[in-house]
Short mmCIF file of C-alpha atoms and ligand atoms in Angstrom, two decimals:
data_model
loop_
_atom_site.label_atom_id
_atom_site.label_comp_id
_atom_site.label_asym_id
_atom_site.label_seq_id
_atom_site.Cartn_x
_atom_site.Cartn_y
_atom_site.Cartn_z
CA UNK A 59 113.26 81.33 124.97
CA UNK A 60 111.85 84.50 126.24
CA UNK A 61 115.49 85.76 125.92
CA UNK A 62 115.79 84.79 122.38
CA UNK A 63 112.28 86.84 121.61
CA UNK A 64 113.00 89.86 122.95
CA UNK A 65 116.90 89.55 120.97
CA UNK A 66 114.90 88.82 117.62
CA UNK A 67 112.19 91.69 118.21
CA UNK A 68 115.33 94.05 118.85
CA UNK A 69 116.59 93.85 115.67
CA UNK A 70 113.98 95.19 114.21
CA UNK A 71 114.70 98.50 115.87
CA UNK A 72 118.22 98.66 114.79
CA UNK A 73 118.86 99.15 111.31
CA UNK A 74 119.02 96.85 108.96
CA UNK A 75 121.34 94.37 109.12
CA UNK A 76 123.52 94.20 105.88
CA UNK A 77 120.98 92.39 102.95
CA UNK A 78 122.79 89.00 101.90
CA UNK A 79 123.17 89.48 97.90
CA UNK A 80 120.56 87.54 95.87
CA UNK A 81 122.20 84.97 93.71
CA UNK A 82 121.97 86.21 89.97
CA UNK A 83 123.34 82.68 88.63
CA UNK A 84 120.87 79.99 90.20
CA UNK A 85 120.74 77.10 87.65
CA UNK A 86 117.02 76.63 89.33
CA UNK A 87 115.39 79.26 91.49
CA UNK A 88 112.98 77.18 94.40
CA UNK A 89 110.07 79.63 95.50
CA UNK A 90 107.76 78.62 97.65
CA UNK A 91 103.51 79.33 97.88
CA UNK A 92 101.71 79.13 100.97
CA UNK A 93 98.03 79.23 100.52
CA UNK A 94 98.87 77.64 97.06
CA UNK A 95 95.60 76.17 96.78
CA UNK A 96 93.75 79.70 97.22
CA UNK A 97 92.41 81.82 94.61
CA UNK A 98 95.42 84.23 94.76
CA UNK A 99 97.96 80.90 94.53
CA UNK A 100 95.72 79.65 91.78
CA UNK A 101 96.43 83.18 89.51
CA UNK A 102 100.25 83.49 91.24
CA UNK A 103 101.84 80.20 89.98
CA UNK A 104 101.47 80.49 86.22
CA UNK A 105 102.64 83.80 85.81
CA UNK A 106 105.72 82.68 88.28
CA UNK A 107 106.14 79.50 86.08
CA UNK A 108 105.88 81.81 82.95
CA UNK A 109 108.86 83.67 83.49
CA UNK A 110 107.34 86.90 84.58
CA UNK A 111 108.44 87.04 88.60
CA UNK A 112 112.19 86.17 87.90
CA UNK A 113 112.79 86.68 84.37
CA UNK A 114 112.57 84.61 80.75
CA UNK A 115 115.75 82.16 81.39
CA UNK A 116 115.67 81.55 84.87
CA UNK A 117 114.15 77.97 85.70
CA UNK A 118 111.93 77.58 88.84
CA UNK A 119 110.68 75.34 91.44
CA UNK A 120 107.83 75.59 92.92
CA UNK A 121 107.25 74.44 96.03
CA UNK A 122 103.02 74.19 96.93
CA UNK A 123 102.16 74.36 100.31
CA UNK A 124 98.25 74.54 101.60
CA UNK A 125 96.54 72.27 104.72
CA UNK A 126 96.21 68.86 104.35
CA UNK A 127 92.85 69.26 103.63
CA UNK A 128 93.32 71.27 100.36
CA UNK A 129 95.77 68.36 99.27
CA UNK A 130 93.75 67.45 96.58
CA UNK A 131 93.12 70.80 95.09
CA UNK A 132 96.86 71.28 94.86
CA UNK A 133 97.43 67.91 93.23
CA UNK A 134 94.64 69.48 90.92
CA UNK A 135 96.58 72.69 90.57
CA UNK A 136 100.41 70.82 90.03
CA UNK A 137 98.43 68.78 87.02
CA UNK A 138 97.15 71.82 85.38
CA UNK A 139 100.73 73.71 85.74
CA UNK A 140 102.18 70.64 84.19
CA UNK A 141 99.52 70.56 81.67
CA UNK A 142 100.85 74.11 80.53
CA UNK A 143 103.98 72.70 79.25
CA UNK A 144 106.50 75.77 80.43
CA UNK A 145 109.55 75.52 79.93
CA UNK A 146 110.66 77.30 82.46
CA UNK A 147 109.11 75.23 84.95
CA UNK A 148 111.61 72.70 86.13
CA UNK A 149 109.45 70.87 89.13
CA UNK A 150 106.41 71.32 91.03
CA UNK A 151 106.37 70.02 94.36
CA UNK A 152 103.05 69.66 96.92
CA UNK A 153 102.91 69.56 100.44
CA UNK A 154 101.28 69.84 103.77
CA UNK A 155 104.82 70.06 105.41
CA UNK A 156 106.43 73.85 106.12
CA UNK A 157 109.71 71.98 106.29
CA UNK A 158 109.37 71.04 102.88
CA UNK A 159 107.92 73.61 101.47
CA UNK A 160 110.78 76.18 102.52
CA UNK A 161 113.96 73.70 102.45
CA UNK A 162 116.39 75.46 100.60
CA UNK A 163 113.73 78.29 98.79
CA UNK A 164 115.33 81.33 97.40
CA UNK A 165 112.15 82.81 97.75
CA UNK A 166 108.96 82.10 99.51
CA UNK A 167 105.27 83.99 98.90
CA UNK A 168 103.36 83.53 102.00
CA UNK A 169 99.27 84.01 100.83
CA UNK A 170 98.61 81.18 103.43
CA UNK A 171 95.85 82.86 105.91
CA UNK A 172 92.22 83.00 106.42
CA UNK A 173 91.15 85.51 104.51
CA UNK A 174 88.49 88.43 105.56
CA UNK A 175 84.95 87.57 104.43
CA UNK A 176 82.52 90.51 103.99
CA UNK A 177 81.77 92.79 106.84
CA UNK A 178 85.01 91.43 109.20
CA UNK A 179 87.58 94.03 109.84
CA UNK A 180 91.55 93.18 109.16
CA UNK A 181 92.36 92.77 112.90
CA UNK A 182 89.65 90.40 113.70
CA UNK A 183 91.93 88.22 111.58
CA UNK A 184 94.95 89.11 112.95
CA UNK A 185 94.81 86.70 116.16
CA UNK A 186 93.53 83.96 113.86
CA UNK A 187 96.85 84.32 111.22
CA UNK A 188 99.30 85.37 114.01
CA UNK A 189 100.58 81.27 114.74
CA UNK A 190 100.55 80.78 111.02
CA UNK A 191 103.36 83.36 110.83
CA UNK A 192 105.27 82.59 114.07
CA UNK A 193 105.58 78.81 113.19
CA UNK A 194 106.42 79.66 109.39
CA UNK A 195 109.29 82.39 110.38
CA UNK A 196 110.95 79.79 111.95
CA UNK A 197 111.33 77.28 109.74
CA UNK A 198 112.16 79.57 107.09
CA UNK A 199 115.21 80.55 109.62
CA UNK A 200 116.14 76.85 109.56
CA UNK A 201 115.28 75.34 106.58
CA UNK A 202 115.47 78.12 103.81
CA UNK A 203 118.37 79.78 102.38
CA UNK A 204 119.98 82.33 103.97
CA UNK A 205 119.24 85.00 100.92
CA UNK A 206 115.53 83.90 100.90
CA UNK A 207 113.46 86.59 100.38
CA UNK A 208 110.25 86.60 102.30
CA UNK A 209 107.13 88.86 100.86
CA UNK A 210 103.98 88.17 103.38
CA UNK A 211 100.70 88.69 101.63
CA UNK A 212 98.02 87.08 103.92
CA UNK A 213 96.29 89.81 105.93
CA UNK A 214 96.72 91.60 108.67
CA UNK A 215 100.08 91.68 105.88
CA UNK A 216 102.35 94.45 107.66
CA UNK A 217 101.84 92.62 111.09
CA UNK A 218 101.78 88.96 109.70
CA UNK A 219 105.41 89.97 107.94
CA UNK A 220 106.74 91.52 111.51
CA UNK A 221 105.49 88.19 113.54
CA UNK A 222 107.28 85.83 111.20
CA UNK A 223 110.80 88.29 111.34
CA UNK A 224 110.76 88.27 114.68
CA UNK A 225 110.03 85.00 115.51
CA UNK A 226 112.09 83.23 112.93
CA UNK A 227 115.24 86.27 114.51
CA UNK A 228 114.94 86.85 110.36
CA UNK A 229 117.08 89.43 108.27
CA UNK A 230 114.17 91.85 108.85
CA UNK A 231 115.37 93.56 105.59
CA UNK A 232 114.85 90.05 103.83
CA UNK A 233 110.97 90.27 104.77
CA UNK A 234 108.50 92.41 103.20
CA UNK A 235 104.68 92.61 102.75
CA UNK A 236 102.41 93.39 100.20
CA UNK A 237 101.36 97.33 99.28
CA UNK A 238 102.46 96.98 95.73
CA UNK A 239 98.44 96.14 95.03
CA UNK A 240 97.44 99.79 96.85
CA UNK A 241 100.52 101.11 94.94
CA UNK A 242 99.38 100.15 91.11
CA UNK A 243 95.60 101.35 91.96
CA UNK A 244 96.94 104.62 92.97
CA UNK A 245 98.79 104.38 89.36
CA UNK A 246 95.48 102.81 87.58
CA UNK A 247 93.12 105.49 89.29
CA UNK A 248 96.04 108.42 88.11
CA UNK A 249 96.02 106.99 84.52
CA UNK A 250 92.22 107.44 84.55
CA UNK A 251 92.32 110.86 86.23
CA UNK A 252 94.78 112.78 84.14
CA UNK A 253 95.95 110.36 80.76
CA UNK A 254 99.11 109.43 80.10
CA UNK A 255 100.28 112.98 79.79
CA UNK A 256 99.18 114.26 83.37
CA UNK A 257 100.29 111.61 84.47
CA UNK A 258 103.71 111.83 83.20
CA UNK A 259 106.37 112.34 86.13
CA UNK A 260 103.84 111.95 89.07
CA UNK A 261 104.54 109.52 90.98
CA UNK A 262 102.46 107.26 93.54
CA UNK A 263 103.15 106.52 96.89
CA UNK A 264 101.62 104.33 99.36
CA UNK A 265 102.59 105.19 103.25
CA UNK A 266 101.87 102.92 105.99
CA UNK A 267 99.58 99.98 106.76
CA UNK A 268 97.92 98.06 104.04
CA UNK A 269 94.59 98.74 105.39
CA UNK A 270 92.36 101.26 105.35
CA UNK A 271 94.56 103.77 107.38
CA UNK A 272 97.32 103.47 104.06
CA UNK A 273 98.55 106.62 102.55
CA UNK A 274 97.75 106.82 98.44
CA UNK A 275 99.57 110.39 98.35
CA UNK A 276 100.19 111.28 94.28
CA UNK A 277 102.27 114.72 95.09
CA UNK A 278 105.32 114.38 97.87
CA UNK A 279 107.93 112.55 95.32
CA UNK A 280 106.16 114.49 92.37
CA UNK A 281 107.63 117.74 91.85
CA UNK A 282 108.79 116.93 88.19
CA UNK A 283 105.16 116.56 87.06
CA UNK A 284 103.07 119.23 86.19
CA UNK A 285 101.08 120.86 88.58
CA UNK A 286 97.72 119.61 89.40
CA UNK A 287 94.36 121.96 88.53
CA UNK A 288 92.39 123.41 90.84
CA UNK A 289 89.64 120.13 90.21
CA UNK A 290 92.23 117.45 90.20
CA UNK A 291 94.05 118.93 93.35
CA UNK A 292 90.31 118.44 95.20
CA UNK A 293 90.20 115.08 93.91
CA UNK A 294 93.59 113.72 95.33
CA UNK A 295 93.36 115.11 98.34
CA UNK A 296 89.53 114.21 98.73
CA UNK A 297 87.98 111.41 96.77
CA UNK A 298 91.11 109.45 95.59
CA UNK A 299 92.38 108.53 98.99
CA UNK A 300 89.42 106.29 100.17
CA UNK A 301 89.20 104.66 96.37
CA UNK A 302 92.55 104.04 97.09
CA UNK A 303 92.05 102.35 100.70
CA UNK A 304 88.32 101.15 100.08
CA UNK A 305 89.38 99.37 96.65
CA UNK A 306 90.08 96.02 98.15
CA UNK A 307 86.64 95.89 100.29
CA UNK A 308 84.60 97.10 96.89
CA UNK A 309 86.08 94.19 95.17
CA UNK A 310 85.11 91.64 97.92
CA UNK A 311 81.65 93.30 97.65
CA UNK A 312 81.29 92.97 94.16
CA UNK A 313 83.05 89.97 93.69
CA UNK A 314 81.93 87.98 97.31
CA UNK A 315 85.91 87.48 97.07
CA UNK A 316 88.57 89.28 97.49
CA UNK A 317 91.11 90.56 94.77
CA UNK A 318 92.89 87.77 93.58
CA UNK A 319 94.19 88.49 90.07
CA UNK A 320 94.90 91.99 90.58
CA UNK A 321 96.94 90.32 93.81
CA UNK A 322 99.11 87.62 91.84
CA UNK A 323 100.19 90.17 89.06
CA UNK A 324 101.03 92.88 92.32
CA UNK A 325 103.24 90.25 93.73
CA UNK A 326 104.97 89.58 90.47
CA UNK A 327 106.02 92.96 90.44
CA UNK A 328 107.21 93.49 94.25
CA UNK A 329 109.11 90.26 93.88
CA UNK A 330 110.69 91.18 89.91
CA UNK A 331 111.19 94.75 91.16
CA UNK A 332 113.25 93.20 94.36
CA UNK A 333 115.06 90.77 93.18
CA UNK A 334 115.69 91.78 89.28
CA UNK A 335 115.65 95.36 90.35
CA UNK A 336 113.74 98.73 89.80
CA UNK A 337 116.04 100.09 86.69
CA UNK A 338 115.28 103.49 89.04
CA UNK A 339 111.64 103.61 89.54
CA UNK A 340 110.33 103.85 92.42
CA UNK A 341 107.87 101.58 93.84
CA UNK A 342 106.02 101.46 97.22
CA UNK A 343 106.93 97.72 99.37
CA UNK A 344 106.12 97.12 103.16
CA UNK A 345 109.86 96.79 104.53
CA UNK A 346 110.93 97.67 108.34
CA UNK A 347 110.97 101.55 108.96
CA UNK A 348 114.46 101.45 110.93
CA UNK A 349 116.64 103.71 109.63
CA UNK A 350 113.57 105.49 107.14
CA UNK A 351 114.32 109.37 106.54
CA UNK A 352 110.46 110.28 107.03
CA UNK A 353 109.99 109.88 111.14
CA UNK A 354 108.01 106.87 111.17
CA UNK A 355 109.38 104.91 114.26
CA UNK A 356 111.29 101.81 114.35
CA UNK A 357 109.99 98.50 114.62
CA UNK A 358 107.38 98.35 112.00
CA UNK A 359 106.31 97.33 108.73
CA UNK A 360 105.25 100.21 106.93
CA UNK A 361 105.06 101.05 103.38
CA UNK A 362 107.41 103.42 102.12
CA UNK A 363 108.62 104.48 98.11
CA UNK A 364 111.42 102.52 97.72
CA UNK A 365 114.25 101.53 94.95
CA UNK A 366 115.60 98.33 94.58
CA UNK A 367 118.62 96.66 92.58
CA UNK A 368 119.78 93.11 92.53
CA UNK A 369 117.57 91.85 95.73
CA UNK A 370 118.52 94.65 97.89
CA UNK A 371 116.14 97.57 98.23
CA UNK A 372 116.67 101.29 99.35
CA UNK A 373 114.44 104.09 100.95
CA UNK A 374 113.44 106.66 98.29
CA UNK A 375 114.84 110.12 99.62
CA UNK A 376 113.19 113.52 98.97
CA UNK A 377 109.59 113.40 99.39
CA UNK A 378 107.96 115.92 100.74
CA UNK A 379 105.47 115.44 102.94
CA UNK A 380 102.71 117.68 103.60
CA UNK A 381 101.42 118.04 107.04
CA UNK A 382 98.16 116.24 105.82
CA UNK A 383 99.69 113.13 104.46
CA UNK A 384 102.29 113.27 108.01
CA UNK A 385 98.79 113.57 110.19
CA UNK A 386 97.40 110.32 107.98
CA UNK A 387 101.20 108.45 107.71
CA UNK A 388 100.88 108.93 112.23
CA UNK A 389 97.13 107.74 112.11
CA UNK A 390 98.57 104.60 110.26
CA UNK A 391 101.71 104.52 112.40
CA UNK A 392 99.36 104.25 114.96
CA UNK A 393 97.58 101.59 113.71
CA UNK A 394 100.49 99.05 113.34
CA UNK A 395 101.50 99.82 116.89
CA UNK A 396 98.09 98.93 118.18
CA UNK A 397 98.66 95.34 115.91
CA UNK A 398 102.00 94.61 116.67
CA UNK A 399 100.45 95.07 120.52
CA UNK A 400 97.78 92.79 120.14
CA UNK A 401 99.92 90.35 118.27
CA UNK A 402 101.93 90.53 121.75
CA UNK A 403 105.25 91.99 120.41
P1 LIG B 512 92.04 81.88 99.90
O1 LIG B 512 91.16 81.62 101.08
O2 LIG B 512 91.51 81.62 98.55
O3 LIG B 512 93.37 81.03 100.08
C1 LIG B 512 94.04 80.96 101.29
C2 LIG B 512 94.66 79.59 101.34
O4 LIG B 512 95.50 79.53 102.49
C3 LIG B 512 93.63 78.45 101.48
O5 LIG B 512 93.81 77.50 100.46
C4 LIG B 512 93.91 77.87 102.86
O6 LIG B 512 93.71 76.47 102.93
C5 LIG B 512 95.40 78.23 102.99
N1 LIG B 512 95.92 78.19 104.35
C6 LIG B 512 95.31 78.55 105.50
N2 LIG B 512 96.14 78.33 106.52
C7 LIG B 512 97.28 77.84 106.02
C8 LIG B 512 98.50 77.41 106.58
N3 LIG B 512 98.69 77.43 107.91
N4 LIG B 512 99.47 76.98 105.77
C9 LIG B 512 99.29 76.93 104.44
N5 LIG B 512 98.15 77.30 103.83
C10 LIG B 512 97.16 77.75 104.62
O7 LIG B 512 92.57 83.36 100.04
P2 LIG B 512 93.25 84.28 98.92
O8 LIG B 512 92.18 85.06 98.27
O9 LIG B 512 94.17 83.47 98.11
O10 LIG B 512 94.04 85.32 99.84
C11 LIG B 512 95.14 84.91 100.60
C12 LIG B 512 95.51 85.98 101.63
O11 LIG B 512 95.97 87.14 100.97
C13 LIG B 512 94.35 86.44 102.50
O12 LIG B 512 94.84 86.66 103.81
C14 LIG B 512 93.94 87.78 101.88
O13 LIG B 512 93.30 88.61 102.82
C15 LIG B 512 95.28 88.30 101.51
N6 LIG B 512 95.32 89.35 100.50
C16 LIG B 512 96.27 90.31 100.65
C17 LIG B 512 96.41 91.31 99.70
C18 LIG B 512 97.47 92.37 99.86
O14 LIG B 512 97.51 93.28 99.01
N7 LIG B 512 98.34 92.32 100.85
C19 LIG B 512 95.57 91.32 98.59
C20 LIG B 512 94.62 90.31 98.45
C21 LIG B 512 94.50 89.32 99.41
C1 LIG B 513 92.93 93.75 99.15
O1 LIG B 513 93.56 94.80 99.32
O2 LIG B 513 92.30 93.51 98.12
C2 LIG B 513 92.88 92.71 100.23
O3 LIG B 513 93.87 92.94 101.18
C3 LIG B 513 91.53 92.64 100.83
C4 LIG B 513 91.47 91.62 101.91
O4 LIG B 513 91.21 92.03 103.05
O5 LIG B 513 91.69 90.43 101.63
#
């Protein structure tokens, strides 16, 4: 058993293993929602059941997973997404079960975690999530499909993701988490910095954890936008970068929750951007840094600017990286290695 751990957790310092294709010609794609009867899962499965994650003629099944003590919201939830008439929407399925949640998905969301209240930090949850994700990775290695794609949104996210690869001995290039919400404030906050012509050509990246040690940097993949002023220079190296990581912890203030909406139409786009591809933009996903042209070691998580055609996704080349955003990309680097320690990897 031990054997077998330390075998799984190696591959995720080699690089990645070859990405199986994603199947363009499904006659019904199965996804499955942990967490389905949480406020994210509540916003997620519409705009899934729309047509907006996997495109406007492919059919889905959704597969509803949550404790057996949230049963009844999700029967609450599966009568509403009936009562929305989609036609898109071949089946809804609700469970307590992880076996039959994942048997067979093509792709699985995983928002199922306790999420941070107020005033906790991200790693006091990350002992409390941790046997979510080791249980779930492997019975996603034996019950899913071998392309499944795997995007890990519950928090810690970047350490949740790396628990469930290496205990499930996953593709680790078939798991990613969540930074795609960081990744369109950085483009939101931009938009309302410069307008639409400023912003032209700059590009936002998100480096690293997603926590408050993330990199929002606007300028290393940017040299076909204009150059900044003096004033907006200050602001995107000052102010911008704790909007950036602070903007999930405002929203809980405000809201007594955190971001949920904001969340479901972020994972849309990771998961559209993965699996129907980029069309050459480049986005920022948590995927594992083996094999990354930017230094950061192997064996993590980490968020780097990435492009991504038919399910498989590549590392953006060419940024260039100040020695400011390197200093905050180690300080995040850091950060993970201190999780992925206390998560006993
Ligand atoms: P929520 O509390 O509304 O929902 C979480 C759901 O997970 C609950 O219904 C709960 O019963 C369920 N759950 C708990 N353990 C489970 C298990 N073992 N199996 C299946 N379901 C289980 O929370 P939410 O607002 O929907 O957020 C979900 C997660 O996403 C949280 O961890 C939150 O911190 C995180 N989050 C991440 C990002 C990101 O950008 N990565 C953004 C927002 C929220
Ligand atoms: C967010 O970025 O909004 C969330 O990750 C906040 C949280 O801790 O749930």
């Amino acid at each position: 058993m031990a054997t077998q751990k330390i075998s799984n957790f190696l591959t995720l310092f080699a690089p990645p293993r070859p990405m199986a294709a994603f199947p363009s010609n499904l006659p019904v794609l199965t996804v499955a929602i942990t967490g389905a009867a949480g406020q994210i899962g509540y916003s997620l499965a519409p705009l899934i059941a729309q047509g907006l994650m996997f495109g406007p003629h492919q059919k889905v099944a959704l597969r509803l997973l949550d404790l057996g003590t949230a049963q009844d919201a999700l029967s609450g939830v599966r009568m509403e997404l009936l009562d929305c008439a989609l036609p898109l929407l071949h089946s809804v399925d609700i469970t307590a079960d992880p076996h039959v949640a994942f048997t067979g998905a093509d792709a699985a969301v995983l928002c199922g975690a306790f999420p941070r209240r107020p005033g906790m930090e991200r790693q006091d949850l990350l002992l409390t999530n941790a046997g979510i994700f080791k249980q779930q990775g492997r019975v996603i290695r034996d019950a899913a499909a071998a392309h499944c794609r795997v995007l890990v949104v519950g928090n810690p996210a970047n350490t949740n993701a790396l628990i469930l690869a290496t205990s499930g001995g996953l593709n680790p290039a078939h798991v990613s988490a969540l930074t795609r919400l960081d990744h369109n404030r950085a483009v939101g906050l931009i938009a309302a910095r410069l307008g639409p012509t400023g912003a032209a050509h700059r590009q936002a990246v998100i480096w690293g954890n997603h926590s408050a040690t993330q990199v929002p940097d606007v300028e290393s993949l940017s040299s076909a936008a204009a150059p900044l002023s003096a004033d907006d220079a200050a602001y995107f190296h000052g102010e911008f970068i704790p909007q950036v990581q602070q903007r999930g912890a405002e929203v809980m203030k405000l809201r007594g929750l955190s971001s949920a909406l904001s969340a479901a139409k972020a994972i849309v786009d990771h998961m559209r951007d993965w699996i129907l591809g980029s069309e050459g933009r480049v986005v920022s996903m948590a995927v594992p840094s083996a094999g990354n042209p930017y230094g950061v070691p192997a064996g993590l998580i980490y968020s780097f600017p990435v492009t991504c055609a038919a399910g498989v996704w590549h590392f953006a080349p060419g940024a260039v990286l100040t020695e400011d955003i390197k200093r905050r990309m180690d300080a995040s680097t850091a950060e993970l290695v201190e999780e992925r320690t206390l998560a006993g990897l």
